[in-house]
Amino acid sequence: MPRTSPSPAAPPLASGRLLYSLAGLAAALVLAVSVNLLAARLLPHARLDLTQQHLYTLSDGTRQVLSGLRDPITLRLFYSRQLGGAAPVFGAYADRVREMLQEYASASDGRLRLEFLDPEPFSETEDRALSYGIQGVPIDQTGEQVYFGIAGTNLIDDERVLPFLQPERERFLEYDLTRLIHELSNPRRPVVGLLSALPLNGDPRALMMRVPGAGQPFVIANQLRQFFSLREIAPETQRIDPDVEVLIVAQPQNLPEAMLYAIDQFVMRGGKLFAMTDPHSESQASRPGPNGQPVRDTASGLDRLLNAWGIETPRDKVVLDQRGAWRVRANPQDRVQAVDYLAWFNTTGDSLTRSDVATADLQQVTFASAGEVRHRPDAPIEFTPLITSSDRAMLVDVARVRESPDPARLLAEFRPDGQHHVLLARARGMLRSAFLDGPPALPEGVAREEGLPAHLDKSEGPANLVVANDSDLLEDRFWVQVQDFLGQQTATPFSDNGALVANLTDTLAGGDALIGLRSRGESLRPFGVVEEIRRDAEARYRQTEQDLTRKLEATERRLRELRQGTGAAGGQAQAVITPEQRAEIDQARAEIVATRGQLRGVQLELRRDIERLETTLRVLNIALVPILLTLFAIGLALARGRRRSAARG
């Protein structure tokens, strides 16, 4: 048989491909390392911030403060490494603080100097930390202290300190740092006058009574004091000092004519006014008056001045808003444990104008029993709404919320009018004095102060006003939570009321460097669609429940009358119940049973709607992403299969 010659050996394709793959992988690894090294050297501070609110990007206000530094400022971070080892959350936060400080130093063009210090026990560094006021915290039962704070100094040895940095305030880190730098770089602060019937600077009577938590200054007063020189104005004052740049008038009640005239002339001479009137002050209603009982008159206004300038703040109506309404405890006899109180609500989204620097970055502002601010159509002023209600709002008489308000009834009778009611607005323009005839007559026995400036019957230039018809913007419980941390009062905002008041005061005073960063970080962001569905369902439930409850009460009343025999002529009780009355009693009992069943059905349906929605969302959150990935993988496999089939063909 002929012998077959052996075929030539096949080229080592498999081994060659493997070598090419390994070489390509090595080249990719080298390229990645090289790119990272070059980026670290050439772009050490480059960042890509993909968060919706740009939480890791320095705000324009911070950059403005840093670029405006004339003299060097030194920031010293005292951080005990032992703290990070014992509590990893503090270690992670320390890295975040360190990175943020380095961003600040990079943006300051060398005018901000940094020092990172580890205050070990019984060291000179620890003594230095204590001398600055950095707060030590015991790490264990031995009493050994650890530190995590920042001390800042300038060339004239002014000091500002953040005694202890808490991870809970991470979203306010930029605000705290920039505030500290701003205070060190701006020794002179604008003078802000404060005129109010509320104890914004504290209540000495409550302190003397030693009521826990009472008598302390409002948090907003302490916050304003960090940026401005606050000066309290007495109601008997006949003129506002010319060095006062902004006058805050909150909850003005029964002001003398001389005081109103002083405010009028202050505005005519170019002073900036921030007025907060109120149809019903929840703050005043919750505090004891001079006689120890809450005052009954909780309304306030500046009608004579504002009306003359083309602005109205009615005292007889309050705004109800279903969107953002607060959940409060219901009546103990109510079947539902919590209910939306429409008079207390958060304004969010399109309720906050984004075209004004004071509200552009705010997330939510809380109002309580607020009235609306109206612009008189014939007034020659520029009227700019800053905060409005949603379109799911309406006006009701103030009496509905003043004494023993019924949240369930307000919700049941709620009928939105579809209007956006203005709650806070700016006004600007040439104004005429509310006292065209000159200074008012003084009460008998009161002498006029000497050296009063000449009367002006119109403003010297365009006047700038901010008007809100709610003074409860300032009340702590509506925007901030105050806690005691190792003897130190810590205020953690859950709403942006404080940022709003500070922003508006700052813009009126002429500076806006800090405005963009006061509300940085995450505010409460509820699931809007879910909240809207829940509120609509509950509103329907409340309306149905109210009708059924009235029917049930009327039937039970009729049943009691029948049992007592009061249906007899002349109203006299009968000794014997007639067959007709017995049949009516049975019918009433059947109606009561049926009505109670309908009430239970309405409640059950409400719970079913909410539970069905929660179940749907839970399934979507858990299963949607894996399903989409699976479908994508299947589609990709099918596409590859078709390409291979086409190539073979």
XYZ file of C-alpha atoms in Angstrom:
649
model
C 0.000 0.000 0.000
C 1.277 3.464 -0.817
C 2.390 5.396 2.178
C 0.760 8.757 2.804
C 3.026 11.682 3.457
C 2.419 13.516 6.748
C 0.604 16.887 6.478
C 2.465 20.043 7.549
C 2.026 21.110 11.214
C -0.666 23.806 11.862
C 0.580 27.207 13.131
C 0.252 27.688 16.859
C -2.727 30.043 16.542
C -4.049 29.377 20.032
C -0.763 30.141 21.773
C -0.247 33.234 19.622
C -3.656 34.615 20.498
C -2.974 33.988 24.177
C 0.305 35.899 23.979
C -1.386 38.792 22.175
C -4.122 38.895 24.806
C -1.628 38.927 27.679
C 0.413 41.639 25.993
C -2.711 43.723 25.420
C -3.764 43.280 29.042
C -0.324 44.332 30.267
C -0.359 47.364 27.976
C -3.813 48.385 29.246
C -2.606 48.049 32.842
C 0.471 50.169 32.157
C -1.689 52.766 30.376
C -4.159 52.943 33.275
C -1.374 53.379 35.853
C 0.341 56.001 33.681
C -2.878 57.978 33.208
C -3.541 57.935 36.962
C 0.019 59.075 37.744
C -0.143 61.876 35.185
C -3.563 62.964 36.391
C -2.388 62.967 40.010
C 0.605 65.142 39.061
C -0.924 67.459 36.474
C -4.512 67.604 37.726
C -4.258 67.013 41.476
C -7.565 68.718 42.280
C -9.649 67.711 39.286
C -12.968 66.159 40.259
C -16.031 64.898 38.424
C -19.067 65.513 40.623
C -22.089 63.594 39.322
C -24.359 64.139 42.357
C -27.595 65.967 41.580
C -26.895 68.807 44.033
C -23.108 68.871 43.351
C -22.387 68.089 46.979
C -18.652 67.699 46.352
C -18.137 70.886 44.351
C -17.204 74.163 46.044
C -20.023 76.672 45.681
C -19.621 80.030 44.000
C -20.041 81.695 47.384
C -17.108 79.746 48.827
C -14.905 80.584 45.847
C -15.878 84.243 46.173
C -14.909 84.266 49.859
C -11.596 82.521 49.127
C -10.722 84.759 46.178
C -11.474 87.812 48.301
C -8.942 86.924 50.997
C -6.421 89.752 51.371
C -4.389 88.388 54.264
C -3.352 84.807 54.965
C -5.571 82.647 57.169
C -4.387 79.474 58.872
C -6.686 76.525 59.544
C -5.492 73.802 61.912
C -7.229 70.430 61.892
C -6.787 68.639 65.217
C -7.663 64.989 64.670
C -6.770 62.041 66.917
C -6.063 58.944 64.850
C -7.252 56.851 67.799
C -10.759 58.195 67.190
C -10.822 56.779 63.674
C -9.582 53.402 64.912
C -12.261 53.205 67.609
C -15.077 54.598 65.426
C -14.525 54.060 61.664
C -17.309 56.501 60.791
C -15.173 59.305 62.248
C -12.170 58.070 60.277
C -14.111 58.272 57.021
C -15.415 61.716 57.941
C -11.899 62.897 58.791
C -10.779 61.943 55.271
C -13.722 63.926 53.881
C -12.771 66.981 55.984
C -9.120 66.713 54.935
C -10.058 66.558 51.245
C -12.420 69.506 51.617
C -9.722 71.603 53.308
C -7.301 70.797 50.507
C -9.908 71.950 47.977
C -10.202 75.209 49.921
C -6.434 75.702 49.967
C -6.209 75.059 46.220
C -8.965 77.594 45.467
C -7.453 80.273 47.748
C -4.360 80.787 45.570
C -2.037 80.244 48.521
C -3.781 82.571 50.980
C -5.214 79.707 53.040
C -2.671 77.687 54.987
C -3.383 74.255 56.416
C -1.928 72.333 59.334
C -2.917 68.756 60.210
C -2.130 67.873 63.811
C -2.552 64.715 65.889
C -2.970 65.714 69.576
C -1.582 62.701 71.395
C -2.231 62.456 75.150
C -0.073 64.719 77.353
C 1.626 66.304 74.345
C 2.207 69.962 73.499
C -0.181 69.521 70.579
C -2.941 68.484 72.987
C -2.252 71.558 75.127
C -2.441 73.681 72.008
C -5.776 72.160 71.022
C -7.198 72.851 74.473
C -5.939 76.444 74.373
C -7.882 77.024 71.145
C -11.048 75.572 72.660
C -11.071 72.275 70.767
C -13.349 69.911 72.655
C -11.942 66.641 73.957
C -14.170 63.568 74.065
C -13.445 60.454 76.173
C -12.787 57.461 73.959
C -13.091 54.755 76.616
C -13.601 54.222 80.344
C -9.997 55.234 81.107
C -10.921 58.838 80.373
C -8.386 59.284 77.577
C -9.426 62.233 75.404
C -9.571 62.379 71.612
C -10.027 65.471 69.446
C -11.611 66.317 66.112
C -11.947 70.044 65.553
C -10.693 73.012 63.543
C -9.126 76.246 64.786
C -8.656 79.217 62.469
C -6.520 82.326 62.979
C -5.672 85.439 60.969
C -2.763 87.890 61.075
C -4.199 89.876 63.992
C -4.675 86.701 66.059
C -8.453 86.596 65.802
C -9.639 83.050 66.435
C -12.630 81.052 65.271
C -13.175 77.441 66.295
C -15.259 74.431 65.313
C -14.875 72.571 68.631
C -15.905 69.091 67.490
C -16.871 67.917 64.001
C -19.740 65.454 63.961
C -20.535 63.194 60.995
C -24.220 64.119 61.391
C -23.346 67.616 60.139
C -21.405 66.442 57.084
C -23.900 68.043 54.714
C -23.205 71.396 56.423
C -19.423 71.045 56.327
C -18.879 73.622 53.571
C -21.174 76.081 55.297
C -19.307 75.740 58.610
C -15.866 76.075 56.993
C -16.750 79.058 54.814
C -18.491 80.810 57.685
C -15.353 80.409 59.783
C -13.131 81.814 57.012
C -15.566 84.644 56.275
C -15.579 85.727 59.921
C -11.778 85.762 60.049
C -11.515 87.789 56.838
C -14.310 90.295 57.615
C -13.840 91.898 61.022
C -16.611 94.453 60.476
C -20.119 93.090 60.337
C -23.233 94.872 59.047
C -25.511 96.215 61.774
C -28.973 94.625 61.773
C -31.765 96.039 63.908
C -34.237 93.648 65.512
C -37.756 94.719 66.486
C -40.121 91.973 67.594
C -42.811 91.011 70.085
C -41.217 87.527 70.184
C -38.361 86.771 72.621
C -35.835 86.223 69.827
C -32.931 87.001 72.155
C -34.291 84.878 74.983
C -36.890 85.268 77.709
C -35.428 86.129 81.157
C -38.720 85.264 82.871
C -38.639 81.711 81.557
C -35.020 81.372 82.633
C -35.907 82.529 86.132
C -38.718 79.967 86.232
C -36.143 77.329 85.206
C -38.401 75.791 82.613
C -36.348 73.149 80.745
C -35.569 74.304 77.216
C -37.421 77.611 77.648
C -36.012 81.099 77.725
C -33.106 80.423 75.361
C -32.548 82.686 72.337
C -34.012 81.520 69.053
C -31.532 79.566 66.947
C -32.028 82.034 64.115
C -30.891 84.900 66.388
C -27.686 83.023 67.225
C -27.148 82.269 63.540
C -27.644 85.879 62.497
C -25.254 86.971 65.240
C -22.512 84.948 63.542
C -22.719 87.155 60.448
C -24.160 90.456 61.668
C -24.062 92.798 64.638
C -27.578 92.506 66.049
C -29.048 95.504 67.801
C -32.379 95.222 69.572
C -34.756 98.111 68.862
C -37.174 99.150 71.606
C -40.802 99.846 70.557
C -40.576 103.309 72.152
C -37.768 104.374 69.820
C -38.454 107.527 67.799
C -35.744 106.978 65.184
C -33.591 104.188 63.782
C -29.862 104.865 64.084
C -28.271 105.626 60.704
C -25.653 102.863 61.111
C -28.421 100.228 61.043
C -28.348 98.814 57.516
C -31.176 96.271 57.751
C -34.194 96.368 60.050
C -35.946 93.073 60.811
C -39.481 93.594 62.127
C -41.050 90.305 63.223
C -44.520 89.926 64.761
C -45.093 93.704 65.153
C -47.974 94.245 67.572
C -49.497 97.530 68.729
C -46.492 99.609 67.712
C -46.779 103.301 68.682
C -47.241 105.840 65.915
C -43.785 107.235 66.669
C -42.245 103.811 66.033
C -44.168 103.398 62.770
C -42.957 106.827 61.714
C -39.362 105.875 62.573
C -39.646 102.759 60.372
C -41.205 104.816 57.579
C -38.408 107.390 57.608
C -35.777 104.640 57.880
C -37.072 103.224 54.599
C -37.381 106.658 53.002
C -33.672 107.258 53.726
C -32.591 104.035 52.029
C -32.746 101.595 54.924
C -33.633 97.988 54.075
C -36.709 96.467 55.744
C -37.458 92.785 56.321
C -41.022 92.581 57.693
C -42.648 89.395 59.002
C -46.292 89.900 59.953
C -48.656 87.064 60.883
C -52.423 86.383 60.996
C -51.766 83.858 63.794
C -48.422 83.374 65.524
C -47.992 79.757 66.603
C -44.846 80.831 68.418
C -46.681 83.413 70.491
C -49.607 81.076 71.140
C -47.273 78.459 72.635
C -45.527 80.824 75.064
C -46.808 82.346 78.327
C -47.640 86.028 78.269
C -47.053 88.582 81.027
C -49.769 86.989 83.182
C -48.380 83.487 82.737
C -51.013 82.473 80.173
C -50.626 82.489 76.366
C -51.812 85.731 74.826
C -55.125 85.642 72.967
C -54.204 88.261 70.365
C -51.689 86.466 68.141
C -52.109 88.558 64.969
C -49.709 91.267 63.866
C -49.295 93.683 61.004
C -47.805 96.862 59.564
C -50.932 97.835 57.681
C -50.429 101.598 57.743
C -46.960 101.357 56.232
C -47.349 98.431 53.857
C -50.722 99.536 52.499
C -49.288 102.968 51.720
C -46.477 101.266 49.817
C -48.803 99.043 47.776
C -48.607 95.797 49.779
C -51.288 93.983 51.756
C -50.882 91.302 54.422
C -54.427 90.312 55.465
C -54.919 89.137 59.040
C -58.281 87.398 58.614
C -57.188 84.480 56.378
C -54.573 81.738 56.522
C -53.276 79.521 53.726
C -53.836 75.760 53.738
C -51.603 73.669 51.486
C -51.994 69.936 50.964
C -48.624 69.455 49.312
C -46.021 69.237 52.040
C -48.515 69.283 54.908
C -47.096 68.125 58.239
C -48.278 64.883 59.799
C -49.560 65.556 63.323
C -51.196 63.475 66.001
C -54.876 63.086 65.414
C -57.657 63.424 67.944
C -57.437 60.577 70.511
C -60.957 59.541 69.517
C -59.964 59.403 65.855
C -59.438 56.006 64.271
C -56.380 57.242 62.371
C -53.326 57.922 64.523
C -51.863 60.718 62.372
C -53.357 63.218 59.972
C -52.116 65.941 57.617
C -52.393 69.381 59.237
C -52.813 71.622 56.214
C -51.971 74.844 58.074
C -48.383 73.624 58.687
C -46.617 72.779 55.466
C -43.262 72.647 53.690
C -42.852 74.613 50.483
C -40.687 72.809 47.941
C -40.010 72.588 44.215
C -41.758 75.210 42.119
C -42.948 77.034 45.250
C -39.395 78.405 45.671
C -38.309 80.798 42.946
C -34.963 79.884 41.368
C -34.372 83.314 39.838
C -33.538 84.991 43.174
C -30.162 84.357 44.770
C -31.695 84.068 48.253
C -33.934 81.109 47.363
C -32.153 79.559 44.379
C -30.424 76.800 46.362
C -33.032 76.170 49.061
C -34.742 72.797 49.203
C -37.705 73.478 51.492
C -39.053 76.185 53.802
C -41.642 75.529 56.498
C -44.635 77.803 57.178
C -47.165 77.594 60.011
C -50.567 79.334 59.930
C -49.265 81.742 57.308
C -51.227 84.397 55.481
C -50.747 85.606 51.931
C -48.917 88.690 50.695
C -50.749 90.703 48.038
C -49.627 93.394 45.626
C -52.030 96.237 45.002
C -52.422 96.438 41.228
C -52.222 100.233 41.180
C -49.022 100.373 43.252
C -45.975 101.555 41.226
C -43.553 99.049 42.749
C -41.812 95.947 41.481
C -43.346 92.985 43.311
C -41.447 89.684 43.065
C -42.851 86.565 44.758
C -40.081 84.470 46.300
C -42.123 81.709 47.945
C -45.673 80.655 47.109
C -47.983 77.843 48.077
C -48.608 74.989 45.668
C -51.718 74.955 43.494
C -53.292 72.508 45.983
C -54.033 75.320 48.438
C -56.896 77.462 49.681
C -57.670 80.289 52.092
C -59.730 79.812 55.269
C -60.715 82.062 58.151
C -57.973 82.426 60.742
C -60.434 81.358 63.459
C -60.227 77.798 62.073
C -56.620 77.488 63.296
C -56.499 79.931 66.192
C -58.289 77.986 68.939
C -58.514 74.192 69.143
C -57.931 73.520 65.432
C -59.298 70.254 64.059
C -56.819 68.860 61.483
C -59.190 66.086 60.394
C -62.039 68.498 59.737
C -59.760 70.906 57.847
C -58.677 68.017 55.629
C -62.223 66.747 55.111
C -63.508 70.190 54.104
C -60.431 71.074 52.049
C -61.221 72.286 48.522
C -58.120 73.601 46.678
C -58.695 76.752 44.654
C -55.861 76.056 42.196
C -54.013 79.303 42.997
C -50.413 79.858 44.071
C -50.749 82.153 47.093
C -47.735 84.374 47.727
C -46.213 83.805 51.174
C -43.022 85.873 50.897
C -42.008 88.492 48.346
C -39.559 91.234 47.501
C -40.727 94.759 46.727
C -38.642 97.474 45.123
C -39.421 100.942 43.878
C -39.910 104.593 44.704
C -42.207 104.912 47.709
C -44.246 107.697 49.222
C -44.251 108.131 52.962
C -47.185 106.790 54.957
C -46.984 110.047 56.959
C -47.454 112.710 54.296
C -48.451 115.256 56.956
C -45.182 114.880 58.823
C -44.365 113.345 62.208
C -47.385 112.162 64.219
C -48.374 113.743 67.503
C -46.819 112.101 70.551
C -48.823 110.855 73.539
C -49.253 113.240 76.431
C -46.176 113.381 78.607
C -43.797 112.024 75.910
C -41.165 114.467 74.640
C -39.850 114.393 71.100
C -36.191 113.475 70.783
C -33.789 116.209 69.773
C -31.864 116.084 66.539
C -34.401 114.090 64.528
C -33.631 114.262 60.795
C -35.861 116.294 58.504
C -39.078 114.680 57.324
C -39.066 112.991 53.905
C -42.346 112.490 52.053
C -40.824 110.093 49.501
C -37.891 107.709 49.301
C -34.528 109.134 48.281
C -34.010 106.212 45.911
C -35.602 102.867 45.097
C -36.556 101.220 48.382
C -35.880 97.528 49.006
C -38.277 95.479 51.121
C -38.883 91.834 51.906
C -42.337 91.005 53.259
C -43.592 87.691 54.658
C -46.974 87.091 56.242
C -45.667 84.528 58.719
C -43.390 85.175 61.693
C -43.250 81.449 62.564
C -40.447 81.202 60.023
C -38.258 82.006 63.031
C -39.698 79.439 65.453
C -37.162 76.682 66.226
C -39.553 73.743 66.196
C -40.531 74.391 62.587
C -37.047 74.170 61.077
C -34.306 72.971 63.430
C -33.649 70.226 65.953
C -31.565 71.273 68.963
C -29.709 68.540 70.845
C -27.285 68.513 73.731
C -23.967 66.866 72.858
C -21.687 66.577 75.886
C -22.946 69.874 77.243
C -22.775 71.626 73.874
C -25.956 72.701 72.105
C -25.980 71.393 68.540
C -28.551 72.668 66.048
C -29.308 70.449 63.065
C -31.700 72.013 60.527
C -34.286 69.841 58.807
C -35.698 72.768 56.841
C -34.112 75.855 55.282
C -35.851 78.588 57.292
C -32.606 79.717 58.896
C -30.825 79.782 55.546
C -33.700 81.772 54.044
C -33.675 84.475 56.742
C -29.871 84.733 56.658
C -29.830 84.864 52.850
C -32.451 87.589 52.679
C -30.735 89.629 55.386
C -27.432 89.218 53.589
C -28.825 90.381 50.243
C -30.503 93.363 51.878
C -27.199 94.229 53.567
C -25.529 94.183 50.167
C -23.474 90.999 50.217
C -24.252 87.613 48.725
C -20.959 85.732 49.077
C -22.368 83.201 51.536
C -25.780 82.730 50.000
C -24.990 79.868 47.647
C -23.652 77.588 50.356
C -25.977 77.972 53.336
C -28.257 75.213 52.149
C -25.657 72.948 50.589
C -26.004 69.254 51.215
C -29.036 67.069 51.393
C -32.332 68.380 52.731
C -35.283 66.139 53.304
C -36.376 64.945 49.871
C -39.562 62.907 50.140
C -40.823 60.640 47.355
C -43.120 63.193 45.752
C -45.257 60.777 43.692
C -45.875 58.475 46.645
C -46.690 61.401 48.921
C -49.124 62.816 46.366
C -50.949 59.493 46.011
C -51.107 59.016 49.774
C -52.431 62.532 50.351
C -55.105 62.189 47.658
C -56.207 58.834 49.094
C -56.348 60.198 52.613
C -58.246 63.302 51.536
C -60.882 61.089 49.889
C -60.977 58.918 52.997
C -61.434 61.917 55.270
C -64.294 63.314 53.220
C -66.074 59.940 53.155
C -65.359 59.361 56.839
C -66.791 62.764 57.770
C -70.080 62.007 55.984
C -70.345 58.530 57.487
C -69.491 59.820 60.966
C -72.257 62.428 60.790
C -74.695 59.750 59.657
C -73.574 57.440 62.464
C -73.932 60.147 65.122
C -77.407 61.096 63.878
C -78.523 57.437 63.878
C -77.140 56.826 67.374
C -78.880 59.982 68.613
C -82.165 58.796 67.124
C -81.671 55.383 68.728
C -81.197 56.965 72.161
C -84.346 59.006 71.694
C -86.324 55.931 70.737
C -85.038 53.950 73.713
C -85.932 56.787 76.077
C -89.323 57.301 74.436
C -88.662 60.978 73.716
C -90.425 60.717 70.398
C -93.807 60.771 72.100
C -96.078 63.770 71.861
C -95.148 66.604 74.192
C -91.701 65.137 74.709
C -92.888 62.911 77.598
C -91.281 59.506 78.016
C -93.421 56.497 77.253
C -93.615 53.502 79.540
C -94.174 51.031 76.682
C -92.436 51.001 73.315
C -94.887 50.535 70.478
C -94.319 47.992 67.666
C -93.670 50.880 65.273
C -90.965 52.255 67.555
C -89.518 48.748 67.985
C -89.255 48.440 64.194
C -87.610 51.864 63.977
C -85.129 50.866 66.706
C -84.244 47.719 64.786
C -83.804 49.748 61.613
C -81.571 52.240 63.422
C -79.441 49.392 64.781
C -79.099 47.950 61.299
C -78.081 51.360 59.922
C -75.441 51.699 62.676
C -74.006 48.278 61.851
C -74.004 49.061 58.140
C -72.410 52.499 58.656
C -69.679 51.074 60.877
C -69.033 48.469 58.216
C -68.713 51.173 55.581
C -66.252 53.070 57.802
C -64.155 49.946 58.242
C -64.318 49.379 54.493
C -63.089 52.910 53.765
C -60.201 52.486 56.223
C -59.360 49.079 54.785
C -59.412 50.435 51.242
C -57.072 53.270 52.237
C -54.615 50.806 53.771
C -54.908 48.531 50.740
C -54.105 51.385 48.335
C -51.020 52.394 50.305
C -49.869 48.783 50.842
C -50.431 47.991 47.162
C -48.339 50.999 46.195
C -45.575 50.033 48.657
C -45.552 46.452 47.340
C -45.346 47.631 43.734
C -42.467 49.972 44.503
C -40.645 47.299 46.501
C -40.935 44.829 43.621
C -39.740 47.436 41.139
C -36.783 48.424 43.316
C -35.709 44.814 43.882
C -36.530 43.151 40.580
C -36.454 45.863 37.928
C -32.667 46.266 37.654
C -31.929 42.492 37.504
C -34.701 42.046 34.921
C -33.340 44.861 32.762
C -29.803 43.444 32.994
C -31.076 39.982 32.074
C -32.994 41.300 29.091
C -29.950 43.281 27.996
C -27.725 40.175 28.249
C -30.241 38.081 26.284
C -30.524 40.763 23.608
C -26.747 41.056 23.387
C -26.400 37.247 23.035
C -29.056 37.144 20.313
C -27.365 39.966 18.430
C -24.000 38.221 18.577
C -25.588 34.967 17.413
C -27.126 36.693 14.408
C -23.806 38.344 13.502
C -22.020 34.962 13.683
C -24.705 33.315 11.547
C -24.436 36.095 8.990
C -20.619 35.757 8.931
C -20.786 32.002 8.365
C -23.298 32.438 5.597
